[in-house]
Amino acid sequence: EGTGDISFYEDTGTTAKLFWDASAESLGIGTDSPSRPLTVNGLAGFRNSTTGFASSDGFDIGVGGSDAYIVQRENANIIIETNGAERMRIDSSGRVGIGKAPSGYALDVIAPFSSGDAGAYIEAAEFNKGILTLNHTNSSVNVPLVSVQKSGSDVVTIDSSGSVGIGTDSPSAKL
């Protein structure tokens, strides 16, 4: 009488590459000791007729060493949805959009507001460092370091020299 376990071995017949643990009702791919209903040793690849079926095509997810990987191998987006709606997108250039598609910015966030909600919240657990640091590294370009806008118009600007403008995008004095 068998245990109900099923193993499929690689070509030499010594290492199980696909293993069904009947008592735990778990499937192992690349392992003969699955610890979850599905345990994959390495990266799991997802391919289709649009992406192609080579190892350089499609999408992979998995672990390598102690690191976790989400790998989009195509010149395409990674889209995260909840409750049937897109919530975040990383485009093929690495730009991130949260609540909207990314635009020309590295990070673009929009949040629907209701009473008491904030668009973004940043909290520091320790106060020996700045909560928000903005670093302007190109000194040859005179653009605002910080710009607070309403309806696309600057209402507060901090330029690269540290001057603050209220109602102007080109302050001529410190305040």
JSON list of C-alpha atoms in Angstrom, two decimals:
[
{"chain": "A", "resi": 1, "resn": "GLU", "atom": "CA", "xyz": [0.00, 0.00, 0.00]},
{"chain": "A", "resi": 2, "resn": "GLY", "atom": "CA", "xyz": [1.47, 3.35, -1.08]},
{"chain": "A", "resi": 3, "resn": "THR", "atom": "CA", "xyz": [1.37, 6.75, 0.53]},
{"chain": "A", "resi": 4, "resn": "GLY", "atom": "CA", "xyz": [-0.16, 8.47, -2.47]},
{"chain": "A", "resi": 5, "resn": "ASP", "atom": "CA", "xyz": [2.97, 10.60, -3.00]},
{"chain": "A", "resi": 6, "resn": "ILE", "atom": "CA", "xyz": [3.98, 11.08, -6.62]},
{"chain": "A", "resi": 7, "resn": "SER", "atom": "CA", "xyz": [7.45, 12.05, -7.88]},
{"chain": "A", "resi": 8, "resn": "PHE", "atom": "CA", "xyz": [8.71, 12.95, -11.34]},
{"chain": "A", "resi": 9, "resn": "TYR", "atom": "CA", "xyz": [12.49, 12.78, -11.62]},
{"chain": "A", "resi": 10, "resn": "GLU", "atom": "CA", "xyz": [15.06, 14.48, -13.86]},
{"chain": "A", "resi": 11, "resn": "ASP", "atom": "CA", "xyz": [16.71, 12.44, -16.62]},
{"chain": "A", "resi": 12, "resn": "THR", "atom": "CA", "xyz": [19.15, 10.58, -14.29]},
{"chain": "A", "resi": 13, "resn": "GLY", "atom": "CA", "xyz": [16.32, 9.50, -11.99]},
{"chain": "A", "resi": 14, "resn": "THR", "atom": "CA", "xyz": [17.99, 10.70, -8.77]},
{"chain": "A", "resi": 15, "resn": "THR", "atom": "CA", "xyz": [16.38, 14.09, -8.01]},
{"chain": "A", "resi": 16, "resn": "ALA", "atom": "CA", "xyz": [12.64, 14.73, -7.82]},
{"chain": "A", "resi": 17, "resn": "LYS", "atom": "CA", "xyz": [11.75, 17.80, -9.92]},
{"chain": "A", "resi": 18, "resn": "LEU", "atom": "CA", "xyz": [7.99, 17.57, -9.39]},
{"chain": "A", "resi": 19, "resn": "PHE", "atom": "CA", "xyz": [6.66, 16.08, -6.15]},
{"chain": "A", "resi": 20, "resn": "TRP", "atom": "CA", "xyz": [3.12, 15.64, -4.85]},
{"chain": "A", "resi": 21, "resn": "ASP", "atom": "CA", "xyz": [2.95, 15.16, -1.07]},
{"chain": "A", "resi": 22, "resn": "ALA", "atom": "CA", "xyz": [-0.42, 13.46, -0.64]},
{"chain": "A", "resi": 23, "resn": "SER", "atom": "CA", "xyz": [-0.56, 13.69, 3.17]},
{"chain": "A", "resi": 24, "resn": "ALA", "atom": "CA", "xyz": [0.06, 17.47, 3.15]},
{"chain": "A", "resi": 25, "resn": "GLU", "atom": "CA", "xyz": [-1.79, 17.98, -0.15]},
{"chain": "A", "resi": 26, "resn": "SER", "atom": "CA", "xyz": [1.16, 20.06, -1.38]},
{"chain": "A", "resi": 27, "resn": "LEU", "atom": "CA", "xyz": [3.00, 20.26, -4.69]},
{"chain": "A", "resi": 28, "resn": "GLY", "atom": "CA", "xyz": [6.73, 20.88, -4.90]},
{"chain": "A", "resi": 29, "resn": "ILE", "atom": "CA", "xyz": [8.44, 22.05, -8.08]},
{"chain": "A", "resi": 30, "resn": "GLY", "atom": "CA", "xyz": [12.19, 21.65, -7.82]},
{"chain": "A", "resi": 31, "resn": "THR", "atom": "CA", "xyz": [11.83, 20.33, -4.26]},
{"chain": "A", "resi": 32, "resn": "ASP", "atom": "CA", "xyz": [10.63, 17.12, -2.65]},
{"chain": "A", "resi": 33, "resn": "SER", "atom": "CA", "xyz": [9.62, 18.85, 0.58]},
{"chain": "A", "resi": 34, "resn": "PRO", "atom": "CA", "xyz": [6.92, 21.42, -0.22]},
{"chain": "A", "resi": 35, "resn": "SER", "atom": "CA", "xyz": [6.06, 23.61, 2.79]},
{"chain": "A", "resi": 36, "resn": "ARG", "atom": "CA", "xyz": [3.05, 25.34, 1.22]},
{"chain": "A", "resi": 37, "resn": "PRO", "atom": "CA", "xyz": [0.23, 24.13, -1.05]},
{"chain": "A", "resi": 38, "resn": "LEU", "atom": "CA", "xyz": [2.60, 25.13, -3.92]},
{"chain": "A", "resi": 39, "resn": "THR", "atom": "CA", "xyz": [6.34, 25.44, -3.29]},
{"chain": "A", "resi": 40, "resn": "VAL", "atom": "CA", "xyz": [8.65, 26.45, -6.15]},
{"chain": "A", "resi": 41, "resn": "ASN", "atom": "CA", "xyz": [12.42, 26.25, -5.80]},
{"chain": "A", "resi": 42, "resn": "GLY", "atom": "CA", "xyz": [13.78, 29.17, -7.89]},
{"chain": "A", "resi": 43, "resn": "LEU", "atom": "CA", "xyz": [11.94, 31.36, -10.38]},
{"chain": "A", "resi": 44, "resn": "ALA", "atom": "CA", "xyz": [8.55, 30.48, -11.83]},
{"chain": "A", "resi": 45, "resn": "GLY", "atom": "CA", "xyz": [8.15, 31.69, -15.39]},
{"chain": "A", "resi": 46, "resn": "PHE", "atom": "CA", "xyz": [4.97, 32.82, -17.11]},
{"chain": "A", "resi": 47, "resn": "ARG", "atom": "CA", "xyz": [4.97, 32.88, -20.92]},
{"chain": "A", "resi": 48, "resn": "ASN", "atom": "CA", "xyz": [2.37, 33.12, -23.68]},
{"chain": "A", "resi": 49, "resn": "SER", "atom": "CA", "xyz": [2.18, 33.38, -27.46]},
{"chain": "A", "resi": 50, "resn": "THR", "atom": "CA", "xyz": [2.53, 37.19, -27.27]},
{"chain": "A", "resi": 51, "resn": "THR", "atom": "CA", "xyz": [5.72, 37.20, -25.17]},
{"chain": "A", "resi": 52, "resn": "GLY", "atom": "CA", "xyz": [7.30, 34.12, -26.66]},
{"chain": "A", "resi": 53, "resn": "PHE", "atom": "CA", "xyz": [8.55, 31.07, -24.81]},
{"chain": "A", "resi": 54, "resn": "ALA", "atom": "CA", "xyz": [12.32, 31.64, -24.46]},
{"chain": "A", "resi": 55, "resn": "SER", "atom": "CA", "xyz": [13.89, 32.14, -21.02]},
{"chain": "A", "resi": 56, "resn": "SER", "atom": "CA", "xyz": [14.40, 35.81, -21.93]},
{"chain": "A", "resi": 57, "resn": "ASP", "atom": "CA", "xyz": [10.64, 36.26, -22.57]},
{"chain": "A", "resi": 58, "resn": "GLY", "atom": "CA", "xyz": [7.65, 36.81, -20.32]},
{"chain": "A", "resi": 59, "resn": "PHE", "atom": "CA", "xyz": [7.48, 37.33, -16.59]},
{"chain": "A", "resi": 60, "resn": "ASP", "atom": "CA", "xyz": [9.20, 35.55, -13.68]},
{"chain": "A", "resi": 61, "resn": "ILE", "atom": "CA", "xyz": [8.57, 35.56, -9.95]},
{"chain": "A", "resi": 62, "resn": "GLY", "atom": "CA", "xyz": [10.50, 33.73, -7.28]},
{"chain": "A", "resi": 63, "resn": "VAL", "atom": "CA", "xyz": [13.53, 33.71, -5.03]},
{"chain": "A", "resi": 64, "resn": "GLY", "atom": "CA", "xyz": [17.26, 33.63, -5.64]},
{"chain": "A", "resi": 65, "resn": "GLY", "atom": "CA", "xyz": [19.34, 33.20, -2.49]},
{"chain": "A", "resi": 66, "resn": "SER", "atom": "CA", "xyz": [17.63, 35.40, 0.12]},
{"chain": "A", "resi": 67, "resn": "ASP", "atom": "CA", "xyz": [16.32, 37.90, -2.46]},
{"chain": "A", "resi": 68, "resn": "ALA", "atom": "CA", "xyz": [12.78, 37.94, -3.87]},
{"chain": "A", "resi": 69, "resn": "TYR", "atom": "CA", "xyz": [12.36, 38.69, -7.58]},
{"chain": "A", "resi": 70, "resn": "ILE", "atom": "CA", "xyz": [9.59, 40.06, -9.75]},
{"chain": "A", "resi": 71, "resn": "VAL", "atom": "CA", "xyz": [11.04, 40.15, -13.26]},
{"chain": "A", "resi": 72, "resn": "GLN", "atom": "CA", "xyz": [9.31, 41.65, -16.29]},
{"chain": "A", "resi": 73, "resn": "ARG", "atom": "CA", "xyz": [11.45, 40.43, -19.20]},
{"chain": "A", "resi": 74, "resn": "GLU", "atom": "CA", "xyz": [9.46, 42.32, -21.84]},
{"chain": "A", "resi": 75, "resn": "ASN", "atom": "CA", "xyz": [9.61, 46.01, -22.73]},
{"chain": "A", "resi": 76, "resn": "ALA", "atom": "CA", "xyz": [6.25, 46.35, -20.96]},
{"chain": "A", "resi": 77, "resn": "ASN", "atom": "CA", "xyz": [4.58, 47.32, -17.69]},
{"chain": "A", "resi": 78, "resn": "ILE", "atom": "CA", "xyz": [4.07, 45.62, -14.35]},
{"chain": "A", "resi": 79, "resn": "ILE", "atom": "CA", "xyz": [0.51, 46.32, -13.20]},
{"chain": "A", "resi": 80, "resn": "ILE", "atom": "CA", "xyz": [-0.84, 45.72, -9.69]},
{"chain": "A", "resi": 81, "resn": "GLU", "atom": "CA", "xyz": [-4.61, 45.61, -9.19]},
{"chain": "A", "resi": 82, "resn": "THR", "atom": "CA", "xyz": [-6.91, 45.26, -6.19]},
{"chain": "A", "resi": 83, "resn": "ASN", "atom": "CA", "xyz": [-10.69, 45.01, -6.13]},
{"chain": "A", "resi": 84, "resn": "GLY", "atom": "CA", "xyz": [-10.82, 44.96, -9.94]},
{"chain": "A", "resi": 85, "resn": "ALA", "atom": "CA", "xyz": [-8.97, 48.28, -10.41]},
{"chain": "A", "resi": 86, "resn": "GLU", "atom": "CA", "xyz": [-5.39, 49.20, -11.25]},
{"chain": "A", "resi": 87, "resn": "ARG", "atom": "CA", "xyz": [-3.62, 50.62, -8.17]},
{"chain": "A", "resi": 88, "resn": "MET", "atom": "CA", "xyz": [0.03, 50.78, -9.23]},
{"chain": "A", "resi": 89, "resn": "ARG", "atom": "CA", "xyz": [2.04, 50.52, -12.43]},
{"chain": "A", "resi": 90, "resn": "ILE", "atom": "CA", "xyz": [5.78, 50.34, -13.10]},
{"chain": "A", "resi": 91, "resn": "ASP", "atom": "CA", "xyz": [6.34, 51.22, -16.73]},
{"chain": "A", "resi": 92, "resn": "SER", "atom": "CA", "xyz": [9.07, 49.84, -18.98]},
{"chain": "A", "resi": 93, "resn": "SER", "atom": "CA", "xyz": [11.28, 52.87, -18.17]},
{"chain": "A", "resi": 94, "resn": "GLY", "atom": "CA", "xyz": [11.09, 52.16, -14.42]},
{"chain": "A", "resi": 95, "resn": "ARG", "atom": "CA", "xyz": [8.72, 55.06, -13.66]},
{"chain": "A", "resi": 96, "resn": "VAL", "atom": "CA", "xyz": [6.11, 54.31, -10.98]},
{"chain": "A", "resi": 97, "resn": "GLY", "atom": "CA", "xyz": [2.52, 55.49, -10.93]},
{"chain": "A", "resi": 98, "resn": "ILE", "atom": "CA", "xyz": [0.38, 54.96, -7.84]},
{"chain": "A", "resi": 99, "resn": "GLY", "atom": "CA", "xyz": [-3.30, 55.67, -8.37]},
{"chain": "A", "resi": 100, "resn": "LYS", "atom": "CA", "xyz": [-2.59, 56.62, -11.99]},
{"chain": "A", "resi": 101, "resn": "ALA", "atom": "CA", "xyz": [-0.37, 55.70, -14.92]},
{"chain": "A", "resi": 102, "resn": "PRO", "atom": "CA", "xyz": [3.17, 57.07, -14.59]},
{"chain": "A", "resi": 103, "resn": "SER", "atom": "CA", "xyz": [3.84, 60.33, -16.41]},
{"chain": "A", "resi": 104, "resn": "GLY", "atom": "CA", "xyz": [7.21, 61.96, -16.99]},
{"chain": "A", "resi": 105, "resn": "TYR", "atom": "CA", "xyz": [8.19, 61.67, -13.32]},
{"chain": "A", "resi": 106, "resn": "ALA", "atom": "CA", "xyz": [10.08, 58.86, -11.57]},
{"chain": "A", "resi": 107, "resn": "LEU", "atom": "CA", "xyz": [7.20, 58.65, -9.04]},
{"chain": "A", "resi": 108, "resn": "ASP", "atom": "CA", "xyz": [3.70, 59.91, -9.77]},
{"chain": "A", "resi": 109, "resn": "VAL", "atom": "CA", "xyz": [1.07, 59.56, -7.04]},
{"chain": "A", "resi": 110, "resn": "ILE", "atom": "CA", "xyz": [-2.58, 60.54, -7.08]},
{"chain": "A", "resi": 111, "resn": "ALA", "atom": "CA", "xyz": [-5.10, 59.58, -4.45]},
{"chain": "A", "resi": 112, "resn": "PRO", "atom": "CA", "xyz": [-8.84, 60.11, -4.37]},
{"chain": "A", "resi": 113, "resn": "PHE", "atom": "CA", "xyz": [-9.57, 62.39, -1.43]},
{"chain": "A", "resi": 114, "resn": "SER", "atom": "CA", "xyz": [-12.38, 62.08, 1.03]},
{"chain": "A", "resi": 115, "resn": "SER", "atom": "CA", "xyz": [-12.77, 63.81, 4.34]},
{"chain": "A", "resi": 116, "resn": "GLY", "atom": "CA", "xyz": [-9.64, 63.31, 6.46]},
{"chain": "A", "resi": 117, "resn": "ASP", "atom": "CA", "xyz": [-7.61, 61.47, 3.80]},
{"chain": "A", "resi": 118, "resn": "ALA", "atom": "CA", "xyz": [-4.13, 62.57, 2.80]},
{"chain": "A", "resi": 119, "resn": "GLY", "atom": "CA", "xyz": [-2.49, 62.00, -0.59]},
{"chain": "A", "resi": 120, "resn": "ALA", "atom": "CA", "xyz": [0.78, 60.95, 0.99]},
{"chain": "A", "resi": 121, "resn": "TYR", "atom": "CA", "xyz": [1.96, 60.43, 4.53]},
{"chain": "A", "resi": 122, "resn": "ILE", "atom": "CA", "xyz": [5.59, 60.16, 5.59]},
{"chain": "A", "resi": 123, "resn": "GLU", "atom": "CA", "xyz": [6.56, 59.45, 9.18]},
{"chain": "A", "resi": 124, "resn": "ALA", "atom": "CA", "xyz": [10.03, 59.05, 10.65]},
{"chain": "A", "resi": 125, "resn": "ALA", "atom": "CA", "xyz": [10.49, 56.63, 13.55]},
{"chain": "A", "resi": 126, "resn": "GLU", "atom": "CA", "xyz": [13.67, 58.42, 14.62]},
{"chain": "A", "resi": 127, "resn": "PHE", "atom": "CA", "xyz": [14.29, 62.13, 14.49]},
{"chain": "A", "resi": 128, "resn": "ASN", "atom": "CA", "xyz": [18.05, 62.20, 13.97]},
{"chain": "A", "resi": 129, "resn": "LYS", "atom": "CA", "xyz": [17.55, 62.44, 10.20]},
{"chain": "A", "resi": 130, "resn": "GLY", "atom": "CA", "xyz": [15.28, 64.41, 7.92]},
{"chain": "A", "resi": 131, "resn": "ILE", "atom": "CA", "xyz": [11.84, 62.98, 7.27]},
{"chain": "A", "resi": 132, "resn": "LEU", "atom": "CA", "xyz": [11.93, 64.08, 3.64]},
{"chain": "A", "resi": 133, "resn": "THR", "atom": "CA", "xyz": [15.14, 64.86, 1.81]},
{"chain": "A", "resi": 134, "resn": "LEU", "atom": "CA", "xyz": [15.19, 66.31, -1.70]},
{"chain": "A", "resi": 135, "resn": "ASN", "atom": "CA", "xyz": [18.58, 66.49, -3.36]},
{"chain": "A", "resi": 136, "resn": "HIS", "atom": "CA", "xyz": [19.15, 68.54, -6.50]},
{"chain": "A", "resi": 137, "resn": "THR", "atom": "CA", "xyz": [22.39, 67.19, -8.02]},
{"chain": "A", "resi": 138, "resn": "ASN", "atom": "CA", "xyz": [22.57, 69.15, -11.29]},
{"chain": "A", "resi": 139, "resn": "SER", "atom": "CA", "xyz": [23.85, 72.60, -10.28]},
{"chain": "A", "resi": 140, "resn": "SER", "atom": "CA", "xyz": [23.96, 73.80, -13.90]},
{"chain": "A", "resi": 141, "resn": "VAL", "atom": "CA", "xyz": [20.17, 73.72, -14.17]},
{"chain": "A", "resi": 142, "resn": "ASN", "atom": "CA", "xyz": [18.21, 76.39, -12.27]},
{"chain": "A", "resi": 143, "resn": "VAL", "atom": "CA", "xyz": [14.93, 74.66, -11.55]},
{"chain": "A", "resi": 144, "resn": "PRO", "atom": "CA", "xyz": [12.87, 74.67, -8.36]},
{"chain": "A", "resi": 145, "resn": "LEU", "atom": "CA", "xyz": [13.94, 72.16, -5.74]},
{"chain": "A", "resi": 146, "resn": "VAL", "atom": "CA", "xyz": [10.41, 72.09, -4.31]},
{"chain": "A", "resi": 147, "resn": "SER", "atom": "CA", "xyz": [7.26, 73.27, -5.99]},
{"chain": "A", "resi": 148, "resn": "VAL", "atom": "CA", "xyz": [3.83, 73.12, -4.35]},
{"chain": "A", "resi": 149, "resn": "GLN", "atom": "CA", "xyz": [1.09, 73.50, -6.92]},
{"chain": "A", "resi": 150, "resn": "LYS", "atom": "CA", "xyz": [-2.64, 74.05, -7.04]},
{"chain": "A", "resi": 151, "resn": "SER", "atom": "CA", "xyz": [-4.39, 73.31, -10.33]},
{"chain": "A", "resi": 152, "resn": "GLY", "atom": "CA", "xyz": [-1.01, 73.22, -12.10]},
{"chain": "A", "resi": 153, "resn": "SER", "atom": "CA", "xyz": [0.20, 76.63, -10.89]},
{"chain": "A", "resi": 154, "resn": "ASP", "atom": "CA", "xyz": [3.00, 77.18, -8.37]},
{"chain": "A", "resi": 155, "resn": "VAL", "atom": "CA", "xyz": [1.81, 78.49, -5.03]},
{"chain": "A", "resi": 156, "resn": "VAL", "atom": "CA", "xyz": [5.04, 77.85, -3.08]},
{"chain": "A", "resi": 157, "resn": "THR", "atom": "CA", "xyz": [8.50, 77.38, -4.58]},
{"chain": "A", "resi": 158, "resn": "ILE", "atom": "CA", "xyz": [11.86, 76.66, -2.97]},
{"chain": "A", "resi": 159, "resn": "ASP", "atom": "CA", "xyz": [14.64, 77.17, -5.50]},
{"chain": "A", "resi": 160, "resn": "SER", "atom": "CA", "xyz": [18.11, 75.61, -5.56]},
{"chain": "A", "resi": 161, "resn": "SER", "atom": "CA", "xyz": [19.58, 78.57, -3.60]},
{"chain": "A", "resi": 162, "resn": "GLY", "atom": "CA", "xyz": [17.08, 78.06, -0.77]},
{"chain": "A", "resi": 163, "resn": "SER", "atom": "CA", "xyz": [14.92, 81.08, -1.57]},
{"chain": "A", "resi": 164, "resn": "VAL", "atom": "CA", "xyz": [11.20, 80.63, -0.91]},
{"chain": "A", "resi": 165, "resn": "GLY", "atom": "CA", "xyz": [8.58, 82.11, -3.18]},
{"chain": "A", "resi": 166, "resn": "ILE", "atom": "CA", "xyz": [4.93, 82.30, -2.23]},
{"chain": "A", "resi": 167, "resn": "GLY", "atom": "CA", "xyz": [2.78, 82.99, -5.28]},
{"chain": "A", "resi": 168, "resn": "THR", "atom": "CA", "xyz": [5.85, 83.10, -7.54]},
{"chain": "A", "resi": 169, "resn": "ASP", "atom": "CA", "xyz": [8.02, 80.44, -9.12]},
{"chain": "A", "resi": 170, "resn": "SER", "atom": "CA", "xyz": [11.13, 82.68, -9.17]},
{"chain": "A", "resi": 171, "resn": "PRO", "atom": "CA", "xyz": [11.77, 84.10, -5.70]},
{"chain": "A", "resi": 172, "resn": "SER", "atom": "CA", "xyz": [14.26, 86.96, -5.53]},
{"chain": "A", "resi": 173, "resn": "ALA", "atom": "CA", "xyz": [14.90, 86.79, -1.77]},
{"chain": "A", "resi": 174, "resn": "LYS", "atom": "CA", "xyz": [15.13, 84.15, 0.94]},
{"chain": "A", "resi": 175, "resn": "LEU", "atom": "CA", "xyz": [11.43, 84.66, 1.76]}
]
